[in-house]
Short mmCIF file of C-alpha atoms in Angstrom, two decimals:
data_model
loop_
_atom_site.label_atom_id
_atom_site.label_comp_id
_atom_site.label_asym_id
_atom_site.label_seq_id
_atom_site.Cartn_x
_atom_site.Cartn_y
_atom_site.Cartn_z
CA ASN A 1424 -10.98 -11.97 -8.46
CA PRO A 1425 -14.46 -12.44 -10.04
CA PHE A 1426 -13.71 -16.16 -10.41
CA GLY A 1427 -13.56 -16.56 -6.63
CA GLU A 1428 -9.79 -17.03 -6.59
CA THR A 1429 -7.47 -15.33 -4.07
CA LEU A 1430 -3.73 -14.83 -4.49
CA PHE A 1431 -1.81 -15.19 -1.22
CA VAL A 1432 1.75 -13.82 -1.03
CA TRP A 1433 4.20 -14.42 1.82
CA ASP A 1434 7.89 -14.36 2.71
CA VAL A 1435 9.95 -17.49 3.26
CA VAL A 1436 13.46 -18.03 4.63
CA SER A 1437 15.10 -21.30 5.66
CA ASN A 1438 17.47 -21.95 8.53
CA ASP A 1439 20.98 -23.25 7.93
CA GLU A 1440 22.58 -26.14 9.79
CA THR A 1441 23.35 -23.90 12.79
CA GLY A 1442 19.73 -22.78 13.11
CA ASP A 1443 20.44 -19.27 11.82
CA ARG A 1444 18.57 -17.73 8.93
CA ASP A 1445 19.98 -18.70 5.55
CA GLN A 1446 19.64 -15.45 3.63
CA THR A 1447 20.31 -17.20 0.33
CA SER A 1448 17.00 -19.08 0.62
CA TYR A 1449 14.87 -15.96 1.09
CA GLY A 1450 12.10 -15.08 -1.32
CA LYS A 1451 8.44 -14.21 -1.87
CA LEU A 1452 6.14 -17.12 -2.59
CA GLY A 1453 2.55 -17.25 -3.81
CA ARG A 1454 -0.43 -19.61 -3.91
CA ILE A 1455 -3.83 -19.27 -5.56
CA VAL A 1456 -6.77 -20.51 -3.49
CA GLY A 1457 -10.11 -21.21 -5.21
CA GLN A 1458 -13.54 -20.19 -3.99
CA ASP A 1459 -14.19 -23.69 -2.60
CA GLY A 1460 -10.87 -23.76 -0.73
CA GLN A 1461 -8.87 -25.71 -3.30
CA ILE A 1462 -5.20 -24.78 -2.80
CA GLY A 1463 -2.88 -24.51 -5.78
CA ASP A 1464 0.84 -25.22 -5.88
CA GLU A 1465 3.17 -22.63 -4.40
CA PHE A 1466 5.38 -20.67 -6.79
CA MET A 1467 8.27 -18.21 -6.49
CA ILE A 1468 7.38 -14.57 -7.27
CA SER A 1469 10.68 -12.84 -6.48
CA ALA A 1470 13.78 -13.47 -8.55
CA ASP A 1471 16.21 -16.12 -7.30
CA CYS A 1472 19.27 -14.25 -5.98
CA PRO A 1473 21.95 -14.86 -3.35
CA ASN A 1474 22.63 -12.78 -0.23
CA HIS A 1475 19.16 -11.37 0.26
CA VAL A 1476 18.75 -8.60 2.82
CA LEU A 1477 15.79 -9.85 4.82
CA GLY A 1478 13.10 -7.28 5.49
CA TYR A 1479 9.67 -7.46 7.09
CA GLU A 1480 7.37 -5.23 5.01
CA PRO A 1481 4.61 -7.26 3.34
CA ALA A 1482 3.84 -7.30 -0.36
CA SER A 1483 0.57 -6.09 -1.86
CA ALA A 1484 -1.38 -7.63 -4.72
CA THR A 1485 -4.18 -6.25 -6.92
CA TRP A 1486 -6.35 -7.79 -9.64
CA ASN A 1487 -6.23 -6.46 -13.19
CA SER A 1488 -9.80 -6.98 -14.43
CA THR A 1489 -8.88 -6.17 -18.04
CA ASN A 1490 -6.04 -8.64 -18.56
CA GLU A 1491 -7.19 -11.06 -15.81
CA GLU A 1492 -3.91 -11.14 -13.90
CA TRP A 1493 -2.44 -9.86 -10.66
CA LEU A 1494 0.22 -7.24 -9.96
CA VAL A 1495 2.37 -7.93 -6.88
CA VAL A 1496 4.45 -5.05 -5.48
CA TRP A 1497 7.04 -4.95 -2.69
CA SER A 1498 10.09 -2.99 -1.52
CA LEU A 1499 13.76 -3.89 -1.80
CA ASP A 1500 17.21 -2.60 -0.97
CA ASP A 1501 19.81 -1.94 -3.63
CA SER A 1502 23.35 -3.19 -3.11
CA ALA A 1503 26.67 -2.73 -4.85
CA GLU A 1504 26.78 -6.50 -5.35
CA PHE A 1505 23.77 -6.45 -7.66
CA ASP A 1506 23.71 -4.07 -10.60
CA ASP A 1507 20.80 -5.63 -12.50
CA LEU A 1508 17.80 -4.92 -10.28
CA ASP A 1509 15.36 -6.37 -12.81
CA ALA A 1510 17.00 -9.76 -12.42
CA CYS A 1511 18.10 -9.61 -8.81
CA PRO A 1512 15.93 -7.62 -6.39
CA ILE A 1513 16.71 -7.65 -2.67
CA GLU A 1514 13.80 -6.96 -0.33
CA GLY A 1515 14.46 -5.13 2.90
CA ASP A 1516 13.85 -2.10 5.08
CA GLU A 1517 17.31 -1.35 6.46
CA ALA A 1518 18.28 1.23 3.84
CA SER A 1519 21.38 3.37 4.32
CA ASN A 1520 23.02 6.09 2.28
CA ASN A 1521 24.84 3.39 0.35
CA GLU A 1522 21.74 1.25 -0.18
CA PRO A 1523 18.77 3.32 -1.37
CA SER A 1524 15.49 1.42 -1.51
CA VAL A 1525 13.40 0.86 -4.63
CA LEU A 1526 9.97 -0.58 -5.47
CA VAL A 1527 9.60 -3.81 -7.40
CA GLY A 1528 6.66 -5.42 -9.20
CA GLN A 1529 5.77 -8.71 -10.84
CA ILE A 1530 2.79 -9.67 -13.01
CA VAL A 1531 1.23 -13.04 -12.06
CA GLY A 1532 -1.29 -14.85 -14.28
CA ARG A 1533 -4.45 -16.66 -13.13
CA ASP A 1534 -2.56 -19.92 -13.55
CA GLY A 1535 0.24 -18.78 -11.24
CA GLY A 1536 2.64 -18.26 -14.14
CA MET A 1537 4.97 -15.27 -14.21
CA ARG A 1538 4.27 -12.71 -16.94
CA GLY A 1539 7.73 -11.35 -17.68
CA THR A 1540 10.25 -10.80 -14.88
CA ASN A 1541 10.57 -8.64 -11.77
CA PHE A 1542 10.70 -4.95 -12.71
CA VAL A 1543 11.56 -1.75 -10.87
CA ILE A 1544 8.60 0.60 -10.35
CA SER A 1545 10.42 3.63 -8.92
CA GLU A 1546 13.98 4.19 -7.78
CA THR A 1547 13.64 7.87 -6.83
CA PHE A 1548 11.02 10.54 -6.31
CA ASP A 1549 11.94 12.54 -9.43
CA GLY A 1550 12.76 9.85 -11.98
CA SER A 1551 16.53 10.44 -11.88
CA PRO A 1552 19.00 7.59 -11.17
CA SER A 1553 19.13 6.65 -7.50
CA SER A 1554 22.19 7.55 -5.45
CA ALA A 1555 23.22 8.15 -1.84
CA ASP A 1556 21.88 11.71 -2.20
CA ASN A 1557 18.69 10.82 -4.03
CA GLY A 1558 16.78 7.68 -3.13
CA TRP A 1559 14.00 6.18 -1.04
CA ASP A 1560 14.45 5.28 2.61
CA ASP A 1561 12.13 3.30 4.91
CA ILE A 1562 9.60 2.24 2.26
CA GLU A 1563 6.48 0.85 3.93
CA HIS A 1564 2.82 0.02 3.27
CA ILE A 1565 2.95 -0.42 -0.50
CA HIS A 1566 -0.43 -0.76 -2.21
CA ALA A 1567 -1.55 -1.06 -5.84
CA ARG A 1568 -4.96 -0.78 -7.49
CA TRP A 1569 -6.04 -1.17 -11.14
CA SER A 1570 -8.10 1.39 -13.06
CA PRO A 1571 -9.86 -0.24 -16.04
CA VAL A 1572 -10.81 3.24 -17.28
CA ALA A 1573 -7.20 4.44 -17.57
CA SER A 1574 -5.84 0.92 -18.19
CA ALA A 1575 -3.17 1.61 -15.58
CA TYR A 1576 -2.18 0.82 -12.00
CA LEU A 1577 -1.87 3.34 -9.20
CA VAL A 1578 0.90 2.33 -6.79
CA SER A 1579 1.17 4.19 -3.48
CA TRP A 1580 3.53 3.88 -0.51
CA LYS A 1581 5.09 5.69 2.44
CA ALA A 1582 8.77 6.67 2.43
CA GLU A 1583 11.22 9.49 3.01
CA VAL A 1584 13.80 10.78 0.56
CA GLU A 1585 17.47 10.32 1.41
CA GLY A 1586 20.20 12.90 1.01
CA ASP A 1587 19.93 16.69 1.12
CA THR A 1588 16.28 16.94 0.07
CA ASN A 1589 14.90 17.41 3.62
CA ILE A 1590 11.80 15.45 2.57
CA GLU A 1591 10.71 13.35 5.53
CA GLU A 1592 8.03 10.65 5.74
CA ARG A 1593 5.32 11.25 3.15
CA VAL A 1594 2.88 9.33 1.00
CA TRP A 1595 3.79 8.91 -2.67
CA ALA A 1596 2.06 7.57 -5.76
CA ILE A 1597 2.98 6.63 -9.30
CA ALA A 1598 1.12 5.33 -12.37
CA ILE A 1599 2.34 2.26 -14.27
CA ASP A 1600 0.84 0.43 -17.21
CA ALA A 1601 -0.20 -3.21 -17.47
CA ASP A 1602 3.34 -4.29 -18.42
CA GLY A 1603 4.99 -2.45 -15.53
CA LEU A 1604 6.27 0.54 -17.50
CA SER A 1605 6.24 3.80 -15.60
CA LEU A 1606 3.79 6.17 -17.24
CA THR A 1607 5.27 9.25 -15.57
CA GLY A 1608 8.93 8.77 -16.41
CA GLY A 1609 9.61 7.46 -12.92
CA GLN A 1610 8.31 10.72 -11.40
CA ALA A 1611 6.46 10.01 -8.13
CA GLU A 1612 3.68 12.35 -7.01
CA ASP A 1613 3.74 13.73 -3.44
CA VAL A 1614 0.33 12.78 -2.00
CA SER A 1615 0.53 13.95 1.62
CA GLY A 1616 2.79 16.97 1.06
CA ASP A 1617 3.95 18.99 4.05
CA SER A 1618 1.26 17.41 6.24
CA GLY A 1619 3.47 14.31 6.16
CA THR A 1620 2.88 10.99 7.87
CA ASP A 1621 4.75 8.73 10.25
CA ASN A 1622 2.22 5.97 9.70
CA GLY A 1623 1.39 3.89 6.68
CA VAL A 1624 -1.01 4.36 3.82
CA SER A 1625 -3.91 2.30 2.45
CA VAL A 1626 -5.58 2.66 -0.96
CA ALA A 1627 -9.03 1.82 -2.35
CA TYR A 1628 -10.59 2.37 -5.79
CA SER A 1629 -14.19 3.22 -6.73
CA GLU A 1630 -15.17 1.42 -9.91
CA THR A 1631 -18.29 3.60 -10.11
CA SER A 1632 -16.65 7.02 -9.81
CA ASP A 1633 -13.24 5.97 -11.19
CA VAL A 1634 -11.48 7.61 -8.23
CA PHE A 1635 -8.80 6.42 -5.81
CA ILE A 1636 -8.61 7.28 -2.11
CA THR A 1637 -5.43 7.19 -0.05
CA VAL A 1638 -5.79 7.23 3.75
CA PHE A 1639 -2.93 7.79 6.21
CA GLY A 1640 -2.13 9.18 9.65
CA VAL A 1641 -1.55 12.95 9.34
CA ASP A 1642 1.37 14.30 11.36
CA ASP A 1643 0.01 17.83 11.76
CA ASN A 1644 -3.32 16.44 12.99
CA SER A 1645 -1.85 14.43 15.91
CA GLY A 1646 -1.64 11.29 13.80
CA LEU A 1647 -5.40 11.14 13.26
CA PRO A 1648 -6.43 9.88 9.82
CA GLY A 1649 -6.45 12.00 6.69
CA ALA A 1650 -7.18 11.25 3.07
CA ARG A 1651 -6.77 12.47 -0.49
CA LEU A 1652 -8.71 11.61 -3.64
CA MET A 1653 -7.08 11.23 -7.05
CA GLU A 1654 -7.71 9.82 -10.50
CA LEU A 1655 -5.64 8.46 -13.37
CA VAL A 1656 -6.23 10.41 -16.56
CA ARG A 1657 -5.18 8.94 -19.91
CA SER A 1658 -4.40 11.27 -22.80
CA GLU A 1659 -2.47 11.06 -26.05
CA SER A 1660 0.74 11.72 -24.13
CA GLY A 1661 0.14 8.95 -21.57
CA VAL A 1662 -1.34 8.71 -18.07
CA SER A 1663 -1.10 11.32 -15.35
CA ILE A 1664 -2.23 11.51 -11.72
CA ASN A 1665 -4.87 14.17 -11.13
CA PHE A 1666 -5.62 15.12 -7.52
CA THR A 1667 -9.34 15.82 -7.16
CA THR A 1668 -9.00 17.05 -3.54
CA ASN A 1669 -6.36 18.40 -1.23
CA VAL A 1670 -5.40 16.42 1.88
CA PHE A 1671 -8.36 16.53 4.28
CA ASN A 1672 -8.74 15.27 7.85
CA LEU A 1673 -11.16 12.40 8.37
CA HIS A 1674 -11.46 13.01 12.09
CA GLY A 1675 -10.92 16.60 13.23
CA LEU A 1676 -9.26 17.53 16.49
CA GLU A 1677 -12.22 19.73 17.39
CA THR A 1678 -14.31 16.58 17.90
CA ASP A 1679 -12.94 15.95 21.40
CA GLY A 1680 -13.26 19.57 22.48
CA ASP A 1681 -9.71 20.16 23.69
CA GLY A 1682 -7.57 19.06 20.75
CA THR A 1683 -5.55 16.52 22.73
CA ARG A 1684 -6.58 13.19 21.25
CA SER A 1685 -4.04 11.43 19.05
CA GLY A 1686 -4.10 8.57 16.58
CA ASN A 1687 -1.52 5.93 15.72
CA GLY A 1688 -1.20 2.98 13.41
CA ALA A 1689 -1.94 2.71 9.71
CA PRO A 1690 -5.57 3.38 8.66
CA THR A 1691 -7.16 0.92 6.25
CA VAL A 1692 -9.88 1.50 3.64
CA ALA A 1693 -12.20 -0.45 1.34
CA TRP A 1694 -14.93 0.39 -1.18
CA ASP A 1695 -18.68 -0.16 -0.81
CA SER A 1696 -19.82 -1.03 -4.35
CA SER A 1697 -23.53 -0.70 -3.48
CA ARG A 1698 -23.42 2.93 -2.33
CA ASP A 1699 -20.15 4.07 -3.93
CA GLU A 1700 -18.66 4.94 -0.54
CA PHE A 1701 -15.39 4.19 1.20
CA GLY A 1702 -15.19 2.66 4.67
CA VAL A 1703 -12.18 3.78 6.71
CA ARG A 1704 -10.90 2.02 9.84
CA TRP A 1705 -8.27 3.64 12.10
CA ARG A 1706 -6.76 3.45 15.59
CA ALA A 1707 -6.90 6.37 18.03
CA GLU A 1708 -7.84 7.43 21.51
CA ASP A 1709 -11.57 7.65 22.13
CA LEU A 1710 -13.40 10.52 23.81
CA ASP A 1711 -12.70 8.95 27.21
CA GLY A 1712 -8.95 8.84 26.57
CA LYS A 1713 -8.77 5.07 26.09
CA ARG A 1714 -5.83 4.25 23.83
CA ASN A 1715 -5.69 2.26 20.61
CA GLN A 1716 -9.43 2.05 20.02
CA GLN A 1717 -10.62 0.85 16.63
CA LEU A 1718 -12.86 3.44 14.97
CA PHE A 1719 -14.78 3.39 11.67
CA ASN A 1720 -16.43 5.95 9.41
CA VAL A 1721 -17.83 6.18 5.90
CA VAL A 1722 -16.47 8.64 3.30
CA GLY A 1723 -18.22 9.48 0.04
CA ALA A 1724 -16.50 9.17 -3.33
CA ASP A 1725 -16.42 12.99 -3.32
CA GLY A 1726 -14.63 13.10 0.07
CA SER A 1727 -17.71 13.99 2.14
CA TYR A 1728 -18.09 12.53 5.64
CA SER A 1729 -19.54 13.34 9.07
CA ASP A 1730 -17.83 13.15 12.46
CA THR A 1731 -21.16 12.24 14.03
CA ASP A 1732 -21.22 8.94 12.10
CA ILE A 1733 -17.99 7.60 13.65
CA VAL A 1734 -18.47 4.07 15.02
CA LYS A 1735 -16.35 2.63 17.83
CA ILE A 1736 -15.80 -0.99 16.82
CA LEU A 1737 -14.35 -2.29 20.09
CA SER A 1738 -15.32 -1.36 23.64
CA ALA A 1739 -12.63 -2.88 25.85
CA GLU A 1740 -10.67 -0.61 28.17
CA GLU A 1741 -7.50 -0.43 26.07
CA PHE A 1742 -5.62 -2.34 23.40
CA SER A 1743 -1.87 -2.52 23.10
CA ASN A 1744 -1.66 -2.76 19.33
CA GLY A 1745 -3.81 -3.54 16.30
CA GLY A 1746 -2.47 -0.92 13.90
CA ARG A 1747 -2.86 -3.05 10.76
CA VAL A 1748 -6.40 -4.31 11.22
CA GLY A 1749 -8.15 -4.61 7.86
CA VAL A 1750 -11.59 -3.60 6.62
CA ALA A 1751 -13.66 -5.09 3.80
CA TYR A 1752 -17.14 -4.72 2.33
CA ASP A 1753 -19.33 -7.79 1.78
CA ASP A 1754 -21.49 -6.89 -1.21
CA VAL A 1755 -23.64 -10.01 -0.78
CA ALA A 1756 -24.58 -9.45 2.85
CA ASP A 1757 -24.35 -5.64 2.47
CA GLU A 1758 -22.18 -5.37 5.57
CA TRP A 1759 -18.81 -3.99 6.57
CA VAL A 1760 -16.36 -6.47 8.13
#
């Protein structure tokens, strides 16, 4: 935040006397670290509930510059044992037809105090009650960003819809207000559409242009990165998501001449406050066919970019992984990291 403080969020689970994981001790903890490295006390962010279904997807946190607090978002699995999701969320990724996933949020103050309790962000894609035939599955890569102009958060994630909908992996987004109330009646917007994605999504926000960018691997472009721009528009009736572009490829297949290169791993994105541009980092084959190379390009707040400006960050022969490498802009040194 502007005070030089960083909120760290992580998962914790203890072992029982046999050395196995004690699911009853599972939860999401937080600490606030000051700009000079002073470390605050740890505190529990998730509600205290028994029989947690342990997952692995990380939480995401964003700073609310208006109210000076953080929003933390993560995924969870429903269960017949727990009817009150607000009081008893269960994080996990092993959803089944009997356990549709949902999204959960928590407001955290600068002092590490909880503002209210855990709340459900979205149970379904259309705002109706979740069920075995209508619910999220395989929620991953949840991100949230605050718009001071609309006084609302944009929350975006990757998931598929269970049941008879035939909606496979896509990117979704929803608007919620500062208190966690859905501003769209629980209706999630389909960001990636039929282009779909089997990789995760990352989100950045331009404070200058008041526009969000979502970046993700596009299935019908061999997993190479794509993006879409959107804005939150507040009116008398509430806040809505307005798409300012269609889905566009950030790295066209025609670049390598034969259309065979593929990408994999979740792209990441950050905002350059000096030039009002987004920097996008992704993983793909290079022109020489070397796998898992880290590539970088700059995208304007209007979605403009040039293939000729792509930078290859690493030059080793090949890398085996690295799909979740981050990117950030240092506005003091005027450099990308």
